[in-house]
Coordinates of C-alpha atoms in Angstrom, one line a residue:
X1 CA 19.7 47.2 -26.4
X2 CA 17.4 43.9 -26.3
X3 CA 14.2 44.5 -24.9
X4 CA 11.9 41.4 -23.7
X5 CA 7.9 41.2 -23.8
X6 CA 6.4 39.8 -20.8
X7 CA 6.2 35.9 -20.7
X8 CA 3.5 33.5 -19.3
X9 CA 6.1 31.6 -17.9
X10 CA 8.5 32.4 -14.5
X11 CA 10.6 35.2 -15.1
X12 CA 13.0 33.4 -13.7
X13 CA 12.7 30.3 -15.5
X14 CA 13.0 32.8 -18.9
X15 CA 16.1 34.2 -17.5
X16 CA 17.6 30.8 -17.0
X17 CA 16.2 29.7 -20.5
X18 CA 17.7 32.7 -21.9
X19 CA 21.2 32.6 -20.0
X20 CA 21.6 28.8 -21.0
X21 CA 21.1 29.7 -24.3
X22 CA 23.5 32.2 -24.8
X23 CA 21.4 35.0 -26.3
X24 CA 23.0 38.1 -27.2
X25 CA 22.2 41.7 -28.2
X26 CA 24.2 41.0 -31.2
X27 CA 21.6 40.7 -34.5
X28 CA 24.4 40.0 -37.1
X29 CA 24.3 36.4 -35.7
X30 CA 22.5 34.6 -38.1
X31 CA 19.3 33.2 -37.2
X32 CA 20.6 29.7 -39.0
X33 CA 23.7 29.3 -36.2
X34 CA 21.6 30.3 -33.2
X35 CA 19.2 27.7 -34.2
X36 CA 21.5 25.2 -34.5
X37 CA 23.0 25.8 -31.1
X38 CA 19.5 26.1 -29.3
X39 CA 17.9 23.0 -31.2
X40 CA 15.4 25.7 -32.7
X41 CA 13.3 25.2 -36.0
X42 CA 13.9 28.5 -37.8
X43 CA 10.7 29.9 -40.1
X44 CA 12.2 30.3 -43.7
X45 CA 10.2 33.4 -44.3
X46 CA 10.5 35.6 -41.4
X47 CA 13.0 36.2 -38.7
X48 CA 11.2 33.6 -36.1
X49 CA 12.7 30.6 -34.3
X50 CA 11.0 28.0 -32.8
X51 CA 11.8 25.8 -29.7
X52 CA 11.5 22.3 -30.8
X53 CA 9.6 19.4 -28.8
X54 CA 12.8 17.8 -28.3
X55 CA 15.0 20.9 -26.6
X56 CA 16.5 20.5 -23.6
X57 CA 14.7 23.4 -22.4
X58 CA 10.9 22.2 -23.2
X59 CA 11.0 20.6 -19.4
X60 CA 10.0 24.8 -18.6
X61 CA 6.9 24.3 -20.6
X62 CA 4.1 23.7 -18.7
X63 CA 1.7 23.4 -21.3
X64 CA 2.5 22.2 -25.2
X65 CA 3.8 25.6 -26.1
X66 CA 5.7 27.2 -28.9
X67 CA 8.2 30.1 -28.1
X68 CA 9.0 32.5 -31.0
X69 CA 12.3 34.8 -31.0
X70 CA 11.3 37.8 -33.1
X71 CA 14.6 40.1 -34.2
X72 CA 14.2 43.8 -35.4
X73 CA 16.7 46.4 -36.1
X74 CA 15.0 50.0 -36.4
X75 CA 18.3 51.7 -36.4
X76 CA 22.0 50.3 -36.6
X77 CA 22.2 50.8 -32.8
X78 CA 19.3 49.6 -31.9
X79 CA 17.6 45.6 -31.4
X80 CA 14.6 44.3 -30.2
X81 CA 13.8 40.7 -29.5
X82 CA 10.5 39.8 -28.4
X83 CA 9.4 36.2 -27.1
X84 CA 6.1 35.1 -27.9
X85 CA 3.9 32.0 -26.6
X86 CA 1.8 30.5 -28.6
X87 CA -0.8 27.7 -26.3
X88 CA -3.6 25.3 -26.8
X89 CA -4.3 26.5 -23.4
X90 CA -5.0 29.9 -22.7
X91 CA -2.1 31.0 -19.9
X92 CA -2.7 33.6 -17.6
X93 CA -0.3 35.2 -15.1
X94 CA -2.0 34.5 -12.2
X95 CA -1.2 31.3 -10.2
X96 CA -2.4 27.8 -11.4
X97 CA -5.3 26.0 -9.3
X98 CA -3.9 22.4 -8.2
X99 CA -5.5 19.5 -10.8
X100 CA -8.4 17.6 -9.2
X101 CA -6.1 14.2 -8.9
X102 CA -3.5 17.3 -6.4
X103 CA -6.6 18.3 -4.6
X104 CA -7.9 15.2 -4.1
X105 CA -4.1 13.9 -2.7
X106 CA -3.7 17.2 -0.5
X107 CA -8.0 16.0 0.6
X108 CA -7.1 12.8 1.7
X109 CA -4.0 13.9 3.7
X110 CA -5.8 16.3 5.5
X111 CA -8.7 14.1 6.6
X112 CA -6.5 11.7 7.6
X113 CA -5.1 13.8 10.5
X114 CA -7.4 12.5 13.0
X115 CA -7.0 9.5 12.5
X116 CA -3.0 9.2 12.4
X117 CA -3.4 11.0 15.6
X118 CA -5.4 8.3 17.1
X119 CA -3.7 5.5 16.2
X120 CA 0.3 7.1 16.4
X121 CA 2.1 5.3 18.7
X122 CA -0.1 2.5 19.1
X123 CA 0.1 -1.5 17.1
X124 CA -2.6 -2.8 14.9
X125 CA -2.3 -6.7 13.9
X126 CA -3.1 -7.1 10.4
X127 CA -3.8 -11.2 9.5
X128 CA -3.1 -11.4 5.5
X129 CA -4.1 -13.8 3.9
X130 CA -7.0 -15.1 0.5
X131 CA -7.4 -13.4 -2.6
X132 CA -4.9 -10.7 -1.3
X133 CA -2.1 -13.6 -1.7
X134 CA -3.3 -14.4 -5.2
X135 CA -3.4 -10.9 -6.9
X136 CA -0.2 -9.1 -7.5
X137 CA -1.6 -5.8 -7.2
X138 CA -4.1 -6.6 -4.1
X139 CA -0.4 -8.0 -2.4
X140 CA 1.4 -4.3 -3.9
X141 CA -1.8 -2.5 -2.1
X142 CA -1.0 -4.5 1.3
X143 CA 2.3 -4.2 1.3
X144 CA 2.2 -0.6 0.4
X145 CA -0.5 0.2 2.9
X146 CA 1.8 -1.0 5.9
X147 CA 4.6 0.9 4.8
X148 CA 2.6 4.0 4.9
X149 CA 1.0 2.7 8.5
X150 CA 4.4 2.4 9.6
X151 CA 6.1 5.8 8.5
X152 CA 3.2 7.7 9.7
X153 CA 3.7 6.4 13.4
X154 CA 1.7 3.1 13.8
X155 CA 3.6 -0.2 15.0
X156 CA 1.8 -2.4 12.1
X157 CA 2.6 -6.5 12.8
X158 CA 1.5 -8.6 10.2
X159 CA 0.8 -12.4 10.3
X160 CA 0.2 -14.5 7.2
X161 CA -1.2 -17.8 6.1
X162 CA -0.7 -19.0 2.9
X163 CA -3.6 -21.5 2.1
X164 CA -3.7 -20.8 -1.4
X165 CA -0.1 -21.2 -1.9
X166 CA -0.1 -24.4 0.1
X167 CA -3.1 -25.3 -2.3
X168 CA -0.7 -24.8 -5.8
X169 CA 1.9 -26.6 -4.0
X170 CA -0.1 -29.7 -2.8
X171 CA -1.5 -29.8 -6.0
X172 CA 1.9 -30.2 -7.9
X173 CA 2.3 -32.8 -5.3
X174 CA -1.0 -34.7 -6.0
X175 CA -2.2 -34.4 -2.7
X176 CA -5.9 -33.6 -2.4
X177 CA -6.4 -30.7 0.3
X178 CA -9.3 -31.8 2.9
X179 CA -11.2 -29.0 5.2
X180 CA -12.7 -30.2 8.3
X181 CA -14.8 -27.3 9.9
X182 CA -13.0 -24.6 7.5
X183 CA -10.1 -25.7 9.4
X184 CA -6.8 -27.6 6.8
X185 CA -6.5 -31.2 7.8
X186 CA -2.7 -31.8 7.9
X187 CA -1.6 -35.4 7.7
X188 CA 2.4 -35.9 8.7
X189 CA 3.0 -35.3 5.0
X190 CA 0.8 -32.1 4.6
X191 CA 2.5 -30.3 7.2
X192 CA 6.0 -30.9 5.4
X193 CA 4.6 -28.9 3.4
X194 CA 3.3 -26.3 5.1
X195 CA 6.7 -25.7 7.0
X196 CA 8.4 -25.4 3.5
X197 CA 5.9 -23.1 2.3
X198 CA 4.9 -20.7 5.3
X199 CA 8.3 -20.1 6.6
X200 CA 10.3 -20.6 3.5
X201 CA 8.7 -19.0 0.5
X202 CA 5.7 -16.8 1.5
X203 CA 7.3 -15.5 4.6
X204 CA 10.7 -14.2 3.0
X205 CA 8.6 -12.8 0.0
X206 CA 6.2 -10.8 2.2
X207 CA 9.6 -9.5 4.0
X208 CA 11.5 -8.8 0.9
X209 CA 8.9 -7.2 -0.8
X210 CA 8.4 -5.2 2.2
X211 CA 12.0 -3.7 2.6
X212 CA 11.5 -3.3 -0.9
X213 CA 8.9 -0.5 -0.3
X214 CA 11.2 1.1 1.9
X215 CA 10.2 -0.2 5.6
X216 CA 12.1 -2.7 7.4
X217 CA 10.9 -6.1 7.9
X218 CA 11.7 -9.2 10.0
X219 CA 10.6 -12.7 9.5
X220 CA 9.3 -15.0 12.1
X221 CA 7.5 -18.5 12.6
X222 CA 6.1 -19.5 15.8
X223 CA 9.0 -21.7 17.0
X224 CA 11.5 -18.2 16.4
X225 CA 13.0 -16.7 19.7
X226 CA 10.0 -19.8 21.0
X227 CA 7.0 -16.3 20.0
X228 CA 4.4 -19.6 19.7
X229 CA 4.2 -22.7 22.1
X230 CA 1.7 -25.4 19.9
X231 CA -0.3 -27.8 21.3
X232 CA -2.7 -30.2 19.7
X233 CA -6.2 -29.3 18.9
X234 CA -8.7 -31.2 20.8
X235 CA -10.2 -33.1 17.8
X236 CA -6.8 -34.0 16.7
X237 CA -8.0 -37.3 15.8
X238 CA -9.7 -35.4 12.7
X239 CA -7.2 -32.7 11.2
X240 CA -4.0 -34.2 12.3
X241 CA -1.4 -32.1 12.9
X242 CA -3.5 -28.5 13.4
X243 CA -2.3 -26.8 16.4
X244 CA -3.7 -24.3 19.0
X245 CA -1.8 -21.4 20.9
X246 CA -1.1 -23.3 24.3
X247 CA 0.9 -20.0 25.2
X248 CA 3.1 -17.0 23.9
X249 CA 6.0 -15.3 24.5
X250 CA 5.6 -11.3 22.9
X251 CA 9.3 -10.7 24.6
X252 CA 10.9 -11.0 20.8
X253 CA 8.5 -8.8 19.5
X254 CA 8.6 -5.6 21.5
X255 CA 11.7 -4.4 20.9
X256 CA 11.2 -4.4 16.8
X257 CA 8.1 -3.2 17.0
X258 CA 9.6 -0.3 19.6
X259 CA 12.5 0.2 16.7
X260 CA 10.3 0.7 14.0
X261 CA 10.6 -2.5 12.7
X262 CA 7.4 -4.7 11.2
X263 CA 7.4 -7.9 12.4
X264 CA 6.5 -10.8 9.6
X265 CA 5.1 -13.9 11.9
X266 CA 4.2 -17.4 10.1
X267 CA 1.4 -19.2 11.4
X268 CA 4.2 -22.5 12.3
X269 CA 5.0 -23.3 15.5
X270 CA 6.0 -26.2 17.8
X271 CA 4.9 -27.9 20.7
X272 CA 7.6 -28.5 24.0
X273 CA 8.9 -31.7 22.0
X274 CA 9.6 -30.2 19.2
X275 CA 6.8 -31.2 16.5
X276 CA 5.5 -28.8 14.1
X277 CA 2.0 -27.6 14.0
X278 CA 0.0 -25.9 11.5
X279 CA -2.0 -23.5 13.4
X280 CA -5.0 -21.2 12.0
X281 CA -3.7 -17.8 11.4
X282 CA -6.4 -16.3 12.3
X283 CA -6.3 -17.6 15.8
X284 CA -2.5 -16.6 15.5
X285 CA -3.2 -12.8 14.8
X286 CA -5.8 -13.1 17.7
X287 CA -3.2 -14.2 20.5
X288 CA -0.6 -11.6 19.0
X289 CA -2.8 -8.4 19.1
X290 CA -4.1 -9.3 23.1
X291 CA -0.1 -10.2 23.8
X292 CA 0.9 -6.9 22.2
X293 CA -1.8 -5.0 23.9
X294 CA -2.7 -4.3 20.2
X295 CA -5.6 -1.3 19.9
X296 CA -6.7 -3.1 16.9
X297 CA -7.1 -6.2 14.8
X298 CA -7.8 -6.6 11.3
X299 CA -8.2 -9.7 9.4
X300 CA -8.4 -9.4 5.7
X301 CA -11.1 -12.3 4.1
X302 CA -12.5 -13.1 0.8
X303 CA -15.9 -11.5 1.8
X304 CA -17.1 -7.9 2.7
X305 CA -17.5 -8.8 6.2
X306 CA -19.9 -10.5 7.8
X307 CA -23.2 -10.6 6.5
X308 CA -26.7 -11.1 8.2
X309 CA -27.7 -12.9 5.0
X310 CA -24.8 -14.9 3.5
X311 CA -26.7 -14.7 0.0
X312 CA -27.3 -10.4 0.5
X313 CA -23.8 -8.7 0.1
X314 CA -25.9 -5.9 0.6
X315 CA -26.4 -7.0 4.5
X316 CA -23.4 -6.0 5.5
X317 CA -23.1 -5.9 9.4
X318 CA -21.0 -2.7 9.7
X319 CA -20.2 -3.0 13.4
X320 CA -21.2 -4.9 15.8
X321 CA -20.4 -6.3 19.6
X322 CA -19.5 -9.3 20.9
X323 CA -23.1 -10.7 22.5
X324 CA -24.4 -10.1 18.8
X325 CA -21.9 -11.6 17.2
X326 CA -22.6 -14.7 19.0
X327 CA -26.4 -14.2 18.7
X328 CA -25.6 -14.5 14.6
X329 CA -23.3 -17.7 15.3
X330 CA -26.1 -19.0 16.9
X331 CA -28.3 -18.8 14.7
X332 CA -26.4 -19.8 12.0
X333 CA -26.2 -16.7 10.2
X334 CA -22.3 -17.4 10.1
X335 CA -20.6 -19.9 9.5
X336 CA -18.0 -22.1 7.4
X337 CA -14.2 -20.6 7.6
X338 CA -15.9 -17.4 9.0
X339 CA -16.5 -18.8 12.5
X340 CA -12.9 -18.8 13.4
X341 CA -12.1 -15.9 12.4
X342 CA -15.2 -14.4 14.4
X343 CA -14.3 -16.5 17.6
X344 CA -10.5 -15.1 17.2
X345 CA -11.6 -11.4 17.2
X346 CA -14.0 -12.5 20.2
X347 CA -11.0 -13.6 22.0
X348 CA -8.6 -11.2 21.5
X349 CA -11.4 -8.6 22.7
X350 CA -11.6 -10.5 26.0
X351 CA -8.3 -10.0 26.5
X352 CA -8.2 -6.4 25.8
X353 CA -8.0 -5.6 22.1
X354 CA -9.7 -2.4 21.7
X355 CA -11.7 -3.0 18.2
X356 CA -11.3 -5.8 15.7
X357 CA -12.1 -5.7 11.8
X358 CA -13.0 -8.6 9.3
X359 CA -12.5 -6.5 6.0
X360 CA -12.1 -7.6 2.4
X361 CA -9.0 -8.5 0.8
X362 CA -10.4 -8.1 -2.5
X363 CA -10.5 -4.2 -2.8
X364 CA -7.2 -2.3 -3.3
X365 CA -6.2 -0.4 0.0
X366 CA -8.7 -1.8 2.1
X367 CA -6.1 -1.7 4.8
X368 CA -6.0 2.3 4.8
X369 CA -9.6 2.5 4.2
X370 CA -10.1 0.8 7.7
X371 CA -7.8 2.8 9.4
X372 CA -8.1 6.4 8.1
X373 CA -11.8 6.6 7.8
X374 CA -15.1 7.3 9.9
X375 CA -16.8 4.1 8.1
X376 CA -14.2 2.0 7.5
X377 CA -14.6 -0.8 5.0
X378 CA -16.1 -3.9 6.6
X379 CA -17.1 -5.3 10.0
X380 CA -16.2 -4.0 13.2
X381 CA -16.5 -5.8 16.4
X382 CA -16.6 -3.8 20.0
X383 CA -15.8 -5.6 23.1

């Protein structure tokens, strides 16, 4: 007969333990075999063997435990084995509290309920582009935050720029890159370059690290399935080749974004003879989210948001509505490449976007943090 002690591990994870490793009742096995068989460090003094670190049956130890296999024969009929643990941590048998880093997943889920709800079913337009390009784990957070947006039920469209790619690349190219009115000046030359970079590179890595993550992607300029019509910018004469949205065409769009799909849009496009333009993504995301009937816009920056005091990043405006908005233009409380980004959240909220967001690019998960919280992360303008 082989009697067993209580365990602090699952009965049935002993029993499995025990059945793998072929215990019998039988004590004139010797100790020596058994541990051979069970990868077991036997004690040279006393009838004990140890399970080893490197068993293939330590995966049922919870904590860094040492099982011992005690053998006693009273009578020639009659065996005992008992099975010790031995812990750092003291075990108990009553059911383990989740860790804090559980909790604090299972917390997060939970709050974020109301806000799925809210947002399921409907398209946010999310303009990447900054110091979210240049970090490889600030592009991992992006891309991983609209994966999540899209399994959980939103219709995420994302539309990039690329100016610090452009930058590298101009620079291996000795060309100088000139800003007029935080606006890219873009000679016949420049927007070669542009093309080749927008479309080519950083649009097909965006979409490839995307269905990557597990989400399917699909990349787009302007002139695809004609999304964009360009036409000249009225001070042409100073940045060249920078184009405005003279009109657009969502029809391409709807039916990915009804599939599930996340559209990828480059800020290219073409006017009705055919030239390209370089137009401001920004201004892009703007005319995307109002053709989409978008509930949101979010454009990710360099900065917090925008600030009353340019030199105070603690004067963060958290939200805000249009007349103010203008009141701080005005004033010239904002300005530089912030002032078309607040004029294309402006517009899109004229044509019916619900709420649009300037948030920073620089903190991980910003994205989600706009989304799935009361405060969100940066400034949000009403209509």
């Amino acid at each position: 007969m082989v009697k067993c002690t209580s365990l602090p591990l699952q009965s049935s994870s002993v029993l499995h333990f025990l059945l793998e490793a072929g215990l019998s009742s039988q004590y004139r096995k010797k100790k020596k075999k058994m541990a051979k068989s069970l990868n077991l460090s036997p004690s040279p003094s006393t009838s004990t063997l140890s399970l080893s670190s490197s068993s293939k049956y330590s995966y049922l130890l919870k904590t860094p435990t040492t099982l011992s296999f005690l053998f006693s024969s009273h009578h020639s009929h009659s065996h005992s084995l008992t099975i010790r643990s031995s812990s750092s941590a003291t075990t108990t048998a009553t059911p383990t509290a989740p860790t804090s880093s559980n909790q604090f997943r299972v917390d997060i889920l939970s709050e974020s309920l109301p806000y799925i709800q809210k947002f399921r079913g409907k398209t946010v337009v999310v303009k990447y582009g900054g110091a979210a390009m240049k970090r490889p784990e600030l592009k991992a957070s992006v891309v991983s935050d609209l994966v999540l947006l899209s399994c959980v039920g939103l219709r995420p469209v994302l539309v990039h720029g690329g100016g610090p790619e452009i930058n590298h690349w101009l620079k291996l190219l000795n060309i100088e890159p000139i800003f007029h009115e935080g606006l890219r000046v873009t000679d016949a030359k420049t927007m070669e370059i542009v093309s080749m970079v927008l479309v080519g590179k950083v649009n097909k890595d965006l979409v490839s690290l995307i269905n990557k993550a597990g989400a399917t992607a699909v990349g787009l300029s302007g002139m695809d399935g004609r999304l964009l019509m360009a036409k000249p910018t009225p001070n042409s004469a100073q940045l060249g080749f920078v184009g405005e949205v003279a009109r657009i065409d969502p029809t391409i769009l709807q039916p990915l974004v009804n599939n599930g799909h996340i559209p990828v849009i480059a800020s290219v496009a073409a006017d009705e003879l055919g030239q390209s333009y370089n137009i401001n993504a920004d201004t892009v995301a703007g005319e995307v989210a109002a053709a989409l009937g978008a509930e949101k816009l979010i454009l990710l920056t360099d900065v917090a948001g925008i600030l009353e005091n340019k030199d105070d990043p603690g004067s963060l405006v958290r939200e805000i509505n249009i007349k103010g908005v203008k009141k701080l233009i005005e004033e010239k409380k904002v300005g530089g490449g912030m002032i078309p980004k607040v004029n294309c959240c402006v517009a899109s909220l004229s044509q019916g976007v619900r709420t649009a967001s300037i948030i920073d690019g620089r903190v991980q998960h910003s994205l989600l943090h706009e989304i799935m919280s009361e405060e969100g992360i940066g400034t949000m303008i009403t209509g």
